[in-house]
Short mmCIF file of C-alpha atoms and ligand atoms in Angstrom, two decimals:
data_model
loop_
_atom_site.label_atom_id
_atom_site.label_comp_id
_atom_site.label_asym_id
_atom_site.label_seq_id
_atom_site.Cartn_x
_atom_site.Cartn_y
_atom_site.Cartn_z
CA UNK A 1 -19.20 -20.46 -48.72
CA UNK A 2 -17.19 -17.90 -47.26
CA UNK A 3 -17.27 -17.88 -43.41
CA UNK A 4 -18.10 -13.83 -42.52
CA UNK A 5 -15.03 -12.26 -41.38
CA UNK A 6 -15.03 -11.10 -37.38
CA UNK A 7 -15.93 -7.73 -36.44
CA UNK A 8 -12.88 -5.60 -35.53
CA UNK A 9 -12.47 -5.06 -32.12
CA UNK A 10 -12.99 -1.68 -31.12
CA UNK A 11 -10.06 0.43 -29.35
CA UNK A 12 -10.13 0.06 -25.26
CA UNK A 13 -8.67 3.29 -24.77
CA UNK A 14 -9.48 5.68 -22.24
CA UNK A 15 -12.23 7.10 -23.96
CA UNK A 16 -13.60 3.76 -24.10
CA UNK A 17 -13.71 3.26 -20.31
CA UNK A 18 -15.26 7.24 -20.49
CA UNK A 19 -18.07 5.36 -22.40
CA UNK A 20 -18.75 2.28 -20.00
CA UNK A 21 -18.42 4.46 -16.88
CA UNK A 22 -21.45 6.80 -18.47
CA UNK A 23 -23.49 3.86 -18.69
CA UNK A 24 -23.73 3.08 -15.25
CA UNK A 25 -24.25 6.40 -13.70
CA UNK A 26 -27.99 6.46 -14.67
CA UNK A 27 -28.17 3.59 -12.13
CA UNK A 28 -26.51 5.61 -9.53
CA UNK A 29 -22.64 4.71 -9.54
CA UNK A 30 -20.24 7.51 -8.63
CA UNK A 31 -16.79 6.02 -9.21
CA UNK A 32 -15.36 3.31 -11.21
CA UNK A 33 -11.94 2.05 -11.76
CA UNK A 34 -10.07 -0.52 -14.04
CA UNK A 35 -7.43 -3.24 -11.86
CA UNK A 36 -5.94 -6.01 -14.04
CA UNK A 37 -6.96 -9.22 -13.86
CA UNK A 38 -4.27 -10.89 -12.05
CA UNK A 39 -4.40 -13.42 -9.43
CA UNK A 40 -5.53 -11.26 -6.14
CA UNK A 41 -2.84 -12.73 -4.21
CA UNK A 42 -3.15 -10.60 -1.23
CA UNK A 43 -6.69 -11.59 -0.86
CA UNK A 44 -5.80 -15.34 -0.87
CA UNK A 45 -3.04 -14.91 1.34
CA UNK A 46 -5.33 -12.69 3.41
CA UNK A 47 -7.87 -15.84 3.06
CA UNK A 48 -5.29 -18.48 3.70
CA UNK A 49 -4.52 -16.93 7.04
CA UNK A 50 -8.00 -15.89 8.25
CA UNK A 51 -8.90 -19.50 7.69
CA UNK A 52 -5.64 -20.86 9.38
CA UNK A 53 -6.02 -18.60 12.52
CA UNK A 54 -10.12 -19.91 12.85
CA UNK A 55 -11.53 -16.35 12.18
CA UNK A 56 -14.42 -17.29 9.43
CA UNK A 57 -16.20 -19.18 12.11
CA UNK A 58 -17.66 -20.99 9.63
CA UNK A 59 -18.37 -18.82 6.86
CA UNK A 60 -18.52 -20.05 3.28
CA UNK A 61 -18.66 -17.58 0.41
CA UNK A 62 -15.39 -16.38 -0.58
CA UNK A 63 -13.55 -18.67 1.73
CA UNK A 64 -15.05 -21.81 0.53
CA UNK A 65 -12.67 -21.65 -2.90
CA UNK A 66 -10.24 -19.06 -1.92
CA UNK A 67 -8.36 -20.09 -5.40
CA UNK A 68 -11.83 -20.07 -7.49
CA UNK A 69 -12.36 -16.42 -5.45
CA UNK A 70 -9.31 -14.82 -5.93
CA UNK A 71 -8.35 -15.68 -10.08
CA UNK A 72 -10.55 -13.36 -12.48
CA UNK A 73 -9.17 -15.68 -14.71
CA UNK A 74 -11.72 -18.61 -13.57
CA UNK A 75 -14.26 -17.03 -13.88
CA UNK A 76 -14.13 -15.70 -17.45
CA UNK A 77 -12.00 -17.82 -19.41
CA UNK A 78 -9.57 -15.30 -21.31
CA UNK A 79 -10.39 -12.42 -18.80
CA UNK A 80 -7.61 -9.46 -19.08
CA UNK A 81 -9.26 -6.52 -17.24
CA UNK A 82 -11.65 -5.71 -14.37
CA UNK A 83 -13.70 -2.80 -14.42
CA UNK A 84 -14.92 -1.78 -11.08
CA UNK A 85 -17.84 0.17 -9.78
CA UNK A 86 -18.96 1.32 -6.50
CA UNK A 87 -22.68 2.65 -5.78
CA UNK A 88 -23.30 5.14 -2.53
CA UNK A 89 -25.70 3.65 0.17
CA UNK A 90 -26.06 6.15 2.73
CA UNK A 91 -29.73 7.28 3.01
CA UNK A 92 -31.09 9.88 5.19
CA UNK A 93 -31.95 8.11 9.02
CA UNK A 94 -35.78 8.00 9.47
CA UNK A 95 -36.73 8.57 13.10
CA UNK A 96 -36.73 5.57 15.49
CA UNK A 97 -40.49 4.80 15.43
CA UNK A 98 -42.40 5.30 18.81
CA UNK A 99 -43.00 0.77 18.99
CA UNK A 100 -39.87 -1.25 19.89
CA UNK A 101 -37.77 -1.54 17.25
CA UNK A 102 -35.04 -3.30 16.09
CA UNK A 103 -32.12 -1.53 13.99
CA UNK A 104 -31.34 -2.83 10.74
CA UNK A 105 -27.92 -2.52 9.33
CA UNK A 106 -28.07 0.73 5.98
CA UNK A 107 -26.78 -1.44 3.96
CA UNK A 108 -29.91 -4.00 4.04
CA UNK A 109 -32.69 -0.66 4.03
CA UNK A 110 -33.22 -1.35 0.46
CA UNK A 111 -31.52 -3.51 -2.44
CA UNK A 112 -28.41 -1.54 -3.58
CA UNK A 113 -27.17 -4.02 -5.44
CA UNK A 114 -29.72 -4.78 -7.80
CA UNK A 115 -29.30 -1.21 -9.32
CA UNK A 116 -25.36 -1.85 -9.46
CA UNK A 117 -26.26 -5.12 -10.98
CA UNK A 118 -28.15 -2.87 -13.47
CA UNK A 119 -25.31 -0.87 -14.27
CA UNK A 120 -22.71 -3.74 -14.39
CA UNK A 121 -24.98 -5.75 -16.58
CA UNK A 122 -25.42 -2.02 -18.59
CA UNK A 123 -21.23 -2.07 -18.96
CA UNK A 124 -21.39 -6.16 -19.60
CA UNK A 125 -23.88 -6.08 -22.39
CA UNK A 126 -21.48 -3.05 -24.40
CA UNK A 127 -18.77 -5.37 -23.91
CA UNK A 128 -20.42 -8.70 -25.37
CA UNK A 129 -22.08 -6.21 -28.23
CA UNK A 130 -18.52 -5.48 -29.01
CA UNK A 131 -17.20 -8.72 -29.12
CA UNK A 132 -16.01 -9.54 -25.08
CA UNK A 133 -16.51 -11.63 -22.49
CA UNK A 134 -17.97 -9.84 -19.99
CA UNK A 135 -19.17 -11.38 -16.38
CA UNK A 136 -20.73 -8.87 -13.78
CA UNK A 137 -20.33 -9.98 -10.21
CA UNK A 138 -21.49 -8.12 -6.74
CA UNK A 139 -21.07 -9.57 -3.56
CA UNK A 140 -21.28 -12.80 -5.50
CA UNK A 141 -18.58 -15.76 -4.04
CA UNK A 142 -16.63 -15.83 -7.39
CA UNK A 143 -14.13 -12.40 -6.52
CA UNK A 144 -12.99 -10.54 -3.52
CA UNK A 145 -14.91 -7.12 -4.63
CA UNK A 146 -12.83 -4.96 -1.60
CA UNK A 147 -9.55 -6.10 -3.35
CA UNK A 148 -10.89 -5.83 -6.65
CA UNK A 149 -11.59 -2.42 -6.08
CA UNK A 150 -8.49 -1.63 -4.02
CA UNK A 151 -6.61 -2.80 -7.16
CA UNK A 152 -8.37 -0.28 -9.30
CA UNK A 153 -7.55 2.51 -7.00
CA UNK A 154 -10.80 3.18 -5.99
CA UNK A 155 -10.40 3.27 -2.32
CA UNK A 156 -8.22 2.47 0.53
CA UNK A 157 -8.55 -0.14 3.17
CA UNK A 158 -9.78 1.19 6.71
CA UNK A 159 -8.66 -0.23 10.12
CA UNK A 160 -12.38 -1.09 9.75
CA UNK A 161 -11.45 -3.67 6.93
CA UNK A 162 -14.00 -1.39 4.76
CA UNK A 163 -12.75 0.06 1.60
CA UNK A 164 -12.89 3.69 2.04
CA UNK A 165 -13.60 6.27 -1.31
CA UNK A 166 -10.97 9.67 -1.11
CA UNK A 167 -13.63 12.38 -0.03
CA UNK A 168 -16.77 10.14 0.72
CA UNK A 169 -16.03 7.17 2.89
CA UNK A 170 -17.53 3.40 3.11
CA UNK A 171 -21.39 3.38 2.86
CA UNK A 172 -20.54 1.91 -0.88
CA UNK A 173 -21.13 -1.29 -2.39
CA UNK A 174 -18.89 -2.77 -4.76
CA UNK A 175 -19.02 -4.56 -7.53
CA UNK A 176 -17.56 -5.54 -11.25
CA UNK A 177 -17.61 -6.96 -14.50
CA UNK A 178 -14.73 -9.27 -15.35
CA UNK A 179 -14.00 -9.25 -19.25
CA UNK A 180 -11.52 -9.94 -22.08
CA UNK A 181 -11.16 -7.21 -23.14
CA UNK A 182 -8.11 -4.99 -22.55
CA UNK A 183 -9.19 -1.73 -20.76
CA UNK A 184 -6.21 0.54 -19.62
CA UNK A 185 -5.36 -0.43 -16.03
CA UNK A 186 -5.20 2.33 -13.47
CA UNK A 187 -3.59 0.85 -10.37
CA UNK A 188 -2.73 3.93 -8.60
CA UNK A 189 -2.96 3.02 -5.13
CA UNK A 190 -5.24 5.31 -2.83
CA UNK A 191 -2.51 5.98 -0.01
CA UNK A 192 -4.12 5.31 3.68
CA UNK A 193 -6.61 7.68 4.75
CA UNK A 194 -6.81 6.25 8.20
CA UNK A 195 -3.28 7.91 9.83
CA UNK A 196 -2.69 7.75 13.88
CA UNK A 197 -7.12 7.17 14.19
CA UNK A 198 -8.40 4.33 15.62
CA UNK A 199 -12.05 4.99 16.61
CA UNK A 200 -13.17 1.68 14.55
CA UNK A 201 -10.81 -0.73 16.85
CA UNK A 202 -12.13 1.23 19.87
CA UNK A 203 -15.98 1.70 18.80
CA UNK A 204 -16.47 -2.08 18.00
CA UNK A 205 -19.09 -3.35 20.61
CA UNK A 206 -17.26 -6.77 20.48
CA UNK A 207 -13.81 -6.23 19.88
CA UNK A 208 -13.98 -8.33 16.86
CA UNK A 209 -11.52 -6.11 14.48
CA UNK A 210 -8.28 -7.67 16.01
CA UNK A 211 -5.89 -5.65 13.94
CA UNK A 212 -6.06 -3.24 11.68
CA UNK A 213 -8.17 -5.37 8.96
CA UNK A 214 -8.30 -8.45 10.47
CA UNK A 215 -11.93 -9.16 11.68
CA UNK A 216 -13.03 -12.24 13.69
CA UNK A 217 -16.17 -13.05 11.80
CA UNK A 218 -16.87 -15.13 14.96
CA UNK A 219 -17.36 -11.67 17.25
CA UNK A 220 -18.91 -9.59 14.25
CA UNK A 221 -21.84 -8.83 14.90
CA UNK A 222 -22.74 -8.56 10.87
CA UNK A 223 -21.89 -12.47 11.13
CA UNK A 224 -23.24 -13.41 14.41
CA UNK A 225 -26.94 -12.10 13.29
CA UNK A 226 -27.24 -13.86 10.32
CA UNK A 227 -25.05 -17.06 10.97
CA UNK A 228 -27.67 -20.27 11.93
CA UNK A 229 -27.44 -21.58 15.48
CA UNK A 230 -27.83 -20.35 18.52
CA UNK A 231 -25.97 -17.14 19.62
CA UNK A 232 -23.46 -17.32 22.05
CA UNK A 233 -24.58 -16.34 25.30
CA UNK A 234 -21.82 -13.75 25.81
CA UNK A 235 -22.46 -11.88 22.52
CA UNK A 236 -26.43 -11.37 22.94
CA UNK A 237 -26.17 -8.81 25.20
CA UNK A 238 -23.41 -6.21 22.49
CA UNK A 239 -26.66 -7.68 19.92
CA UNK A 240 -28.19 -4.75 21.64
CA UNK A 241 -30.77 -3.53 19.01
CA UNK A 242 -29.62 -4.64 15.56
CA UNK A 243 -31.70 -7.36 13.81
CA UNK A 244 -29.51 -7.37 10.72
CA UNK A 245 -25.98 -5.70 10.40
CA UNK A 246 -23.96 -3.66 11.93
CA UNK A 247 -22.55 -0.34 11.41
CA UNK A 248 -20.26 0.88 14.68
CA UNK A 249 -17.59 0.90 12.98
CA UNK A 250 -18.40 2.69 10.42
CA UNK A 251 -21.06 5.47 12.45
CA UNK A 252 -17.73 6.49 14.33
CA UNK A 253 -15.34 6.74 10.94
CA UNK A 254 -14.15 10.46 10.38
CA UNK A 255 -14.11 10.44 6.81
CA UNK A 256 -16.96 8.43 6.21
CA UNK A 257 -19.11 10.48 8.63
CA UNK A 258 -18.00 14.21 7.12
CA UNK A 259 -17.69 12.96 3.33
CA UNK A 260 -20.42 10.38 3.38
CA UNK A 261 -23.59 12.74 3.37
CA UNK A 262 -22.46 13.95 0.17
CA UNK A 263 -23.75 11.07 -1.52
CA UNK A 264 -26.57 10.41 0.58
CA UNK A 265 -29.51 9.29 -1.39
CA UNK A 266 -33.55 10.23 -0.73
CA UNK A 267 -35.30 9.52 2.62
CA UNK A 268 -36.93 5.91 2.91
CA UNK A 269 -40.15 4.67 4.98
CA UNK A 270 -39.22 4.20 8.60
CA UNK A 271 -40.09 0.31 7.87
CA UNK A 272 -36.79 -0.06 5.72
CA UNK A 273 -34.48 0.93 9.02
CA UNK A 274 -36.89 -0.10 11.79
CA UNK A 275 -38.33 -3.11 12.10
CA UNK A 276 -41.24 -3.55 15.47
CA UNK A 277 -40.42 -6.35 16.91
CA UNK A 278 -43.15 -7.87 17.96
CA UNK A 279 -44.92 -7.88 14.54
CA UNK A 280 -41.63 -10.09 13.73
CA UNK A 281 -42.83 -12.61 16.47
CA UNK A 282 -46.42 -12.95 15.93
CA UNK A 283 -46.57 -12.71 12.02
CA UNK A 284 -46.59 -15.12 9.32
CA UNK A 285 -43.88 -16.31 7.95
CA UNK A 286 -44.71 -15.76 4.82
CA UNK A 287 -44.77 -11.65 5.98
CA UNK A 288 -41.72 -12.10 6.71
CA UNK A 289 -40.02 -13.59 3.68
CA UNK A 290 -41.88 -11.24 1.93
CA UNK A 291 -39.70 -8.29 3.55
CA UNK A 292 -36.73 -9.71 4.48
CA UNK A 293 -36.16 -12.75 2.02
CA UNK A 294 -33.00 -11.30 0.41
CA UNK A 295 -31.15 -11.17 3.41
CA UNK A 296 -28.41 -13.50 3.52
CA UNK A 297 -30.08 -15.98 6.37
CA UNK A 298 -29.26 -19.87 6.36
CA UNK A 299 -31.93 -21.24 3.95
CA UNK A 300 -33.54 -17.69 3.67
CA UNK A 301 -35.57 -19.17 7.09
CA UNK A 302 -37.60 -16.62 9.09
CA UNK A 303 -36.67 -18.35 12.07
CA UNK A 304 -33.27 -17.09 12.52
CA UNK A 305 -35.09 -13.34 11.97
CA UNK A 306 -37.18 -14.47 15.24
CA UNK A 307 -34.01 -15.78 17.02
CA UNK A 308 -32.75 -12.13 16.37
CA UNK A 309 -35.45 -10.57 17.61
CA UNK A 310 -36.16 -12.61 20.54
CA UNK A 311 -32.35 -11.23 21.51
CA UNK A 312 -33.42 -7.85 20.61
CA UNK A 313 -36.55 -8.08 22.66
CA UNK A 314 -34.98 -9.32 25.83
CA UNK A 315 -32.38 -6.46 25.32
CA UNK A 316 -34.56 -3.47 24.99
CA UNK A 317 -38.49 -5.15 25.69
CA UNK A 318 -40.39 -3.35 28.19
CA UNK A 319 -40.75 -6.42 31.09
CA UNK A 320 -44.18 -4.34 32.09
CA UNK A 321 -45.76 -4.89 28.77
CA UNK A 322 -48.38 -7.72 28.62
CA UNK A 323 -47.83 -7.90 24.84
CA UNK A 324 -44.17 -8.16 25.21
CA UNK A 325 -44.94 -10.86 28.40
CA UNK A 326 -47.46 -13.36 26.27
CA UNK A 327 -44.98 -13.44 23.63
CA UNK A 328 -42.52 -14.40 25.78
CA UNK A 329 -44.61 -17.40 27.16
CA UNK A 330 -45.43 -18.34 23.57
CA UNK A 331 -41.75 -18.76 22.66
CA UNK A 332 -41.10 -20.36 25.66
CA UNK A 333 -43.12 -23.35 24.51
CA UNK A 334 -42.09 -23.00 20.89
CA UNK A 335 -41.90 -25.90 18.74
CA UNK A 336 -38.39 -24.78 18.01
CA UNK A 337 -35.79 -25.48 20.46
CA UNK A 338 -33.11 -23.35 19.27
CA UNK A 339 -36.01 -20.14 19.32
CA UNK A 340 -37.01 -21.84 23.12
CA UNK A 341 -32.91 -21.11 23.95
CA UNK A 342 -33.52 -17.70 22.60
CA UNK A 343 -36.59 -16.80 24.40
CA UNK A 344 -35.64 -17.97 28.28
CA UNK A 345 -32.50 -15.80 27.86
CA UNK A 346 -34.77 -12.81 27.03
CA UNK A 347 -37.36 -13.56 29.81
CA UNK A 348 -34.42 -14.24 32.22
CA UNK A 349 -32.80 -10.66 30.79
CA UNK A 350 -35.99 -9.03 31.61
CA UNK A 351 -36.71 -10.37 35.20
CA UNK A 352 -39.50 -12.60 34.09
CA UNK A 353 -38.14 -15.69 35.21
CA UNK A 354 -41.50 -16.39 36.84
CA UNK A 355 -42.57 -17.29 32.86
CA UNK A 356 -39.93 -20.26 32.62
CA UNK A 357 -40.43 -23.14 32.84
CA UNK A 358 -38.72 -25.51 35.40
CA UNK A 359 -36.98 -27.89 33.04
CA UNK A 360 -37.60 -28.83 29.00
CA UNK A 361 -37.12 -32.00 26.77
CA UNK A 362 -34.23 -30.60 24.67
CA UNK A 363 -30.27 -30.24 26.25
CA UNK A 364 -29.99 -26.91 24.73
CA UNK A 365 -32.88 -25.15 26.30
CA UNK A 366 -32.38 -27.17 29.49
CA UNK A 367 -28.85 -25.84 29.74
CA UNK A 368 -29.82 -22.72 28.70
CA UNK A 369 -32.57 -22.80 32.14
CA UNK A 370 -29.75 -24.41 34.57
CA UNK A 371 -27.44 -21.42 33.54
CA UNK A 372 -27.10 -18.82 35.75
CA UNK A 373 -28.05 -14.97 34.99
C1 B12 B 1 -17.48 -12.45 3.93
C2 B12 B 1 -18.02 -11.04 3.92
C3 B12 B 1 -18.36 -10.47 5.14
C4 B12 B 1 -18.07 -11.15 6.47
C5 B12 B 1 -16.59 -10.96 6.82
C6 B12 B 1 -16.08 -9.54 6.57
C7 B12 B 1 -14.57 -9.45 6.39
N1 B12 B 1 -14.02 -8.34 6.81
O1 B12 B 1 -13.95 -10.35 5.85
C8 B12 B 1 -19.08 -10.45 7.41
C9 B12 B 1 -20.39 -11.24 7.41
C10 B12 B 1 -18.61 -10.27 8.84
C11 B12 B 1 -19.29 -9.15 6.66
C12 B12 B 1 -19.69 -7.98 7.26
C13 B12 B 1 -19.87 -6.80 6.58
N2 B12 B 1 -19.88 -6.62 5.25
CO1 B12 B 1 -19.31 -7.99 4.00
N3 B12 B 1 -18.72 -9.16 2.66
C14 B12 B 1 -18.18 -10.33 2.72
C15 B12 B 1 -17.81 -10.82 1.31
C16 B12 B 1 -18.88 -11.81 0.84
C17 B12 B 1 -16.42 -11.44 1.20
C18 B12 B 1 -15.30 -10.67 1.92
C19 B12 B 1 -13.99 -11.38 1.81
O2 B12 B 1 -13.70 -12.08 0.86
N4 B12 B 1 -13.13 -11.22 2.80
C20 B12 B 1 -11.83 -11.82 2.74
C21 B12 B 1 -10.96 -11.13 3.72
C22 B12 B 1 -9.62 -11.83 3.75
O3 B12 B 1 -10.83 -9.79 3.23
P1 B12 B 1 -10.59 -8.52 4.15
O4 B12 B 1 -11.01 -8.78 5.53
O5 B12 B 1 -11.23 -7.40 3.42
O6 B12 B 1 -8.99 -8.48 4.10
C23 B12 B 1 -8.29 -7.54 3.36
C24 B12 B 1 -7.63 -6.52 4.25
O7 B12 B 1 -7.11 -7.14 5.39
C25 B12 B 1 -6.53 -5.98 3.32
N5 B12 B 1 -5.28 -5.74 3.99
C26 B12 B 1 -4.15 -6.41 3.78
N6 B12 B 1 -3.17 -5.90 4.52
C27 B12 B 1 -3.69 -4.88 5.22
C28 B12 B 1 -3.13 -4.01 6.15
C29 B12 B 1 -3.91 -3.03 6.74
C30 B12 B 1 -3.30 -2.09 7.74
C31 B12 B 1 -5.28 -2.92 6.40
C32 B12 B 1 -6.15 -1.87 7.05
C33 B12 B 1 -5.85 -3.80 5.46
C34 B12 B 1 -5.05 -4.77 4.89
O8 B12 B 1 -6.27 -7.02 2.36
C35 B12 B 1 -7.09 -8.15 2.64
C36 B12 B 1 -7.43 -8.86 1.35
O9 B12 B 1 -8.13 -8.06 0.46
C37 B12 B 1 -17.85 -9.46 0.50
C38 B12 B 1 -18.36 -9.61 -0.95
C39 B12 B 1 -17.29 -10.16 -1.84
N7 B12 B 1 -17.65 -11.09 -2.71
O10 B12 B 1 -16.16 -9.75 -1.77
C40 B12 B 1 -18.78 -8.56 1.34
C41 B12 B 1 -18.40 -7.11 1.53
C42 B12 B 1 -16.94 -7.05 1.92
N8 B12 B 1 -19.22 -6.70 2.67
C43 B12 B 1 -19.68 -5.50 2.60
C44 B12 B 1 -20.41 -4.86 3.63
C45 B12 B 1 -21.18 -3.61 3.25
C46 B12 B 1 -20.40 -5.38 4.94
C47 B12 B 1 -20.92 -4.72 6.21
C48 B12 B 1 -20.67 -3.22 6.29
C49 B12 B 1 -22.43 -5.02 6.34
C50 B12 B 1 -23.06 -4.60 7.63
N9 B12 B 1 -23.40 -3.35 7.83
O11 B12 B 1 -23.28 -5.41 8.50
C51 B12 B 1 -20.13 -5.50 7.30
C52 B12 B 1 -18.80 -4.82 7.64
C53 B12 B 1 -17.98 -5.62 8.62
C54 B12 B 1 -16.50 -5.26 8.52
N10 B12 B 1 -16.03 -4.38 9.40
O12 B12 B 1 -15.82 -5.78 7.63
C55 B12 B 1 -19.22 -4.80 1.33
C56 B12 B 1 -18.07 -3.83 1.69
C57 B12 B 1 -18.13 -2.52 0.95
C58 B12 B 1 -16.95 -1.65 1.33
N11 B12 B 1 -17.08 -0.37 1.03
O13 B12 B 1 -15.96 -2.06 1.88
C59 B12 B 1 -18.78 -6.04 0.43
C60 B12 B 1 -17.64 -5.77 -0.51
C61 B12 B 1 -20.04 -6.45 -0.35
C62 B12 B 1 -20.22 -5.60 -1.60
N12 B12 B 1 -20.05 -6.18 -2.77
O14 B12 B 1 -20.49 -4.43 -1.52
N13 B12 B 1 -18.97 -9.28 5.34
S1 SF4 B 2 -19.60 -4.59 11.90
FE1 SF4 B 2 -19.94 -4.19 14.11
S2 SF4 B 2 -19.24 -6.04 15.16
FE2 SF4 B 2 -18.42 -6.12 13.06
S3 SF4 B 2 -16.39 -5.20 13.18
FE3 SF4 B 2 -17.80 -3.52 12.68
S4 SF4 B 2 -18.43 -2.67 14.67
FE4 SF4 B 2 -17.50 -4.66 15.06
S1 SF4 B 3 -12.49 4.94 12.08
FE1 SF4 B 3 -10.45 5.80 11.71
S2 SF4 B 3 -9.11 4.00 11.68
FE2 SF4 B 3 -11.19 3.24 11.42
S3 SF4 B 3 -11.46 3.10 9.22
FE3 SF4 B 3 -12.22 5.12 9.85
S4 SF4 B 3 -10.46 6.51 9.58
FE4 SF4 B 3 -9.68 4.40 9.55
#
């Protein structure tokens, strides 16, 4: 029997890319780009170092397999082309609600990156249907998306270390879809946007961006919140009112403030930006998974939501409220000694040492009583 012969490949031509770019702008992607698919040796060296020097503090996901991270080539076997897409986040601000509240980072409001999955799995499933390989990844371990995208001239990279879009700025996540098949390459370069300013260095309420593009993930306060352990002592204070991300650095970015707006998407419910704290410390946990399970939390565990916001509360808590004052004494006698730590920092923060007790079976909280305000 004759074996049936292959179907021929179609032509990856410009007007090809034309097609797979239309296919994701239903799910709201504005720009798109094609980078080769290359080792990203920048990235690793960029990785190499960053380890080397301590500044992942710990953090796995790209860093964990630098070489597995930074070769399109692992992860689709063949791969020849990356085709990049980046989706707006910017949303219009709600207004803070009247309860304390905790800020949570825009990024986290709602899932962006399940509609870019959409439209990369939209671009991947053209590609297989023609006869590719085609992988989609966003913020996935397996590629360095900011370089990825970098390569395909989609942005430039801010002081910030964000990737910022000619004419509209940072609040954009990034992803692609690594294939085999041969899609003209655009590396154009976007040439630095960022000049003489330096509002990012300046604006950062930890000093963690060392250099332009070098952060210390140990001082960022997108690391620090959802990291597990117990947060050091002389960061809780810059915590201030986020429960999950940070944007400083990006609030105070010229571009990204005037050209951002421009892609700014429909308002959302106050509850996607704000989250009252004290709900966060009485409710279930189950509640809380419910809202907040896809943020990127060790083991997806509420408790490291209610270390947060036991750091929050001590930091913006009204000491006079009797609400604010039981749940104080509850934590206090948690079963959990790293949310005990948590809560005699914010009762000492808020003058209500008189709710502490005099000493406690664990080291950590007992150090944590024996240090001084
Ligand atoms: C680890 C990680 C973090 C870590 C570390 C961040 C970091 N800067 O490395 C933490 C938890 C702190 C974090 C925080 C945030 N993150 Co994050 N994070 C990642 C992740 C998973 C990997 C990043 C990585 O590999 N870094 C490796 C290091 C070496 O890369 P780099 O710091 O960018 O280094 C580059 C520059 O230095 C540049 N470079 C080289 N020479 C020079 C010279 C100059 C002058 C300059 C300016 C740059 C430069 O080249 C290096 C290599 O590419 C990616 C998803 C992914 N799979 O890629 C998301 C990702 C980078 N994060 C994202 C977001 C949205 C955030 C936050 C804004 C979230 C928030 N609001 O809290 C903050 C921003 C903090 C900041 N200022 O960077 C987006 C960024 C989108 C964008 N437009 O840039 C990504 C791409 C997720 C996604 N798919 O959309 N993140
Ligand atoms: S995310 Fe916040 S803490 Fe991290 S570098 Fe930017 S401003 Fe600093
Ligand atoms: S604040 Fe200024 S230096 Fe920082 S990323 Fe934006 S333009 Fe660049």
């Amino acid at each position: 029997m004759r074996r049936a012969e292959p179907l021929p490949s179609p032509v990856t031509d410009a007007a090809y890319v034309a097609e797979l770019t239309g296919l994701t702008q239903p799910f709201g992607v504005t720009h798109t780009g094609v980078a080769s698919a290359d080792v990203l040796t920048r990235a690793r060296d960029a990785i190499d170092r960053r380890v080397a020097a301590g500044l992942t503090d710990g953090m796995q996901f790209t860093f964990k397999n630098p070489q597995r991270s930074t070769t399109p080539q692992l992860a689709v076997k063949g791969a020849q082309s990356v085709f990049v897409a980046a989706r707006p986040y910017l949303l219009d601000t709600p207004e803070r609600p009247a309860e304390v509240s905790a800020r949570v980072g825009r990024y986290a409001w709602v899932d962006h990156y399940a509609p870019l999955r959409e439209a990369l799995w939209a671009v991947a499933t053209r590609l297989r249907a023609d006869g590719f390989k085609a992988v989609p990844f966003a913020d996935d371990n397996s590629i360095v998306d900011r370089e990825v995208a970098y390569r395909a001239g989609i942005g430039w990279f801010g002081k910030n270390a964000n990737l910022l879009l000619p004419g509209a700025g940072s609040w954009f996540v990034l992803g692609c879809v690594v294939t085999t098949a041969a899609l003209p390459v655009n590396e154009t370069p976007v040439a630095d946007g960022c000049a003489s300013c330096r509002r990012c260095l300046d604006a950062c309420p930890t000093g963690a961006i060392l250099e332009p593009g070098v952060i210390d993930a140990g001082r960022c306060l997108a690391w620090v919140l959802q990291k597990p352990g117990i947060i050091p002592r002389h960061l809780r204070a810059a915590v201030g009112d986020r429960i999950y991300g940070c944007d400083d650095c990006q609030e105070v970015c010229p571009p990204t403030v005037r050209f951002g707006p421009k892609h700014a998407a429909p308002a959302v419910p106050a509850a996607t930006a704000w989250m009252a704290v004290l709900p966060m410390l009485t409710g279930s946990d189950e509640d809380l998974i419910a809202r907040w399970g896809r943020w990127y939390l060790a083991d997806r565990h509420p408790r490291w939501i209610r270390r947060n916001a036991l750091v929050v509360l001590g930091n913006i808590g009204d000491a006079a409220d009797a609400a604010v004052q039981q749940v104080l004494a509850e934590y206090l006698a948690d079963d959990d000694p790293m949310l005990r730590v948590h809560a005699v920092w914010a009762a000492r923060r808020l003058g209500l040492g008189h709710l502490m007790p005099a000493t406690d079976p664990h080291p950590d909280v007992r150090q944590e009583l024996q240090t001084a305000p």
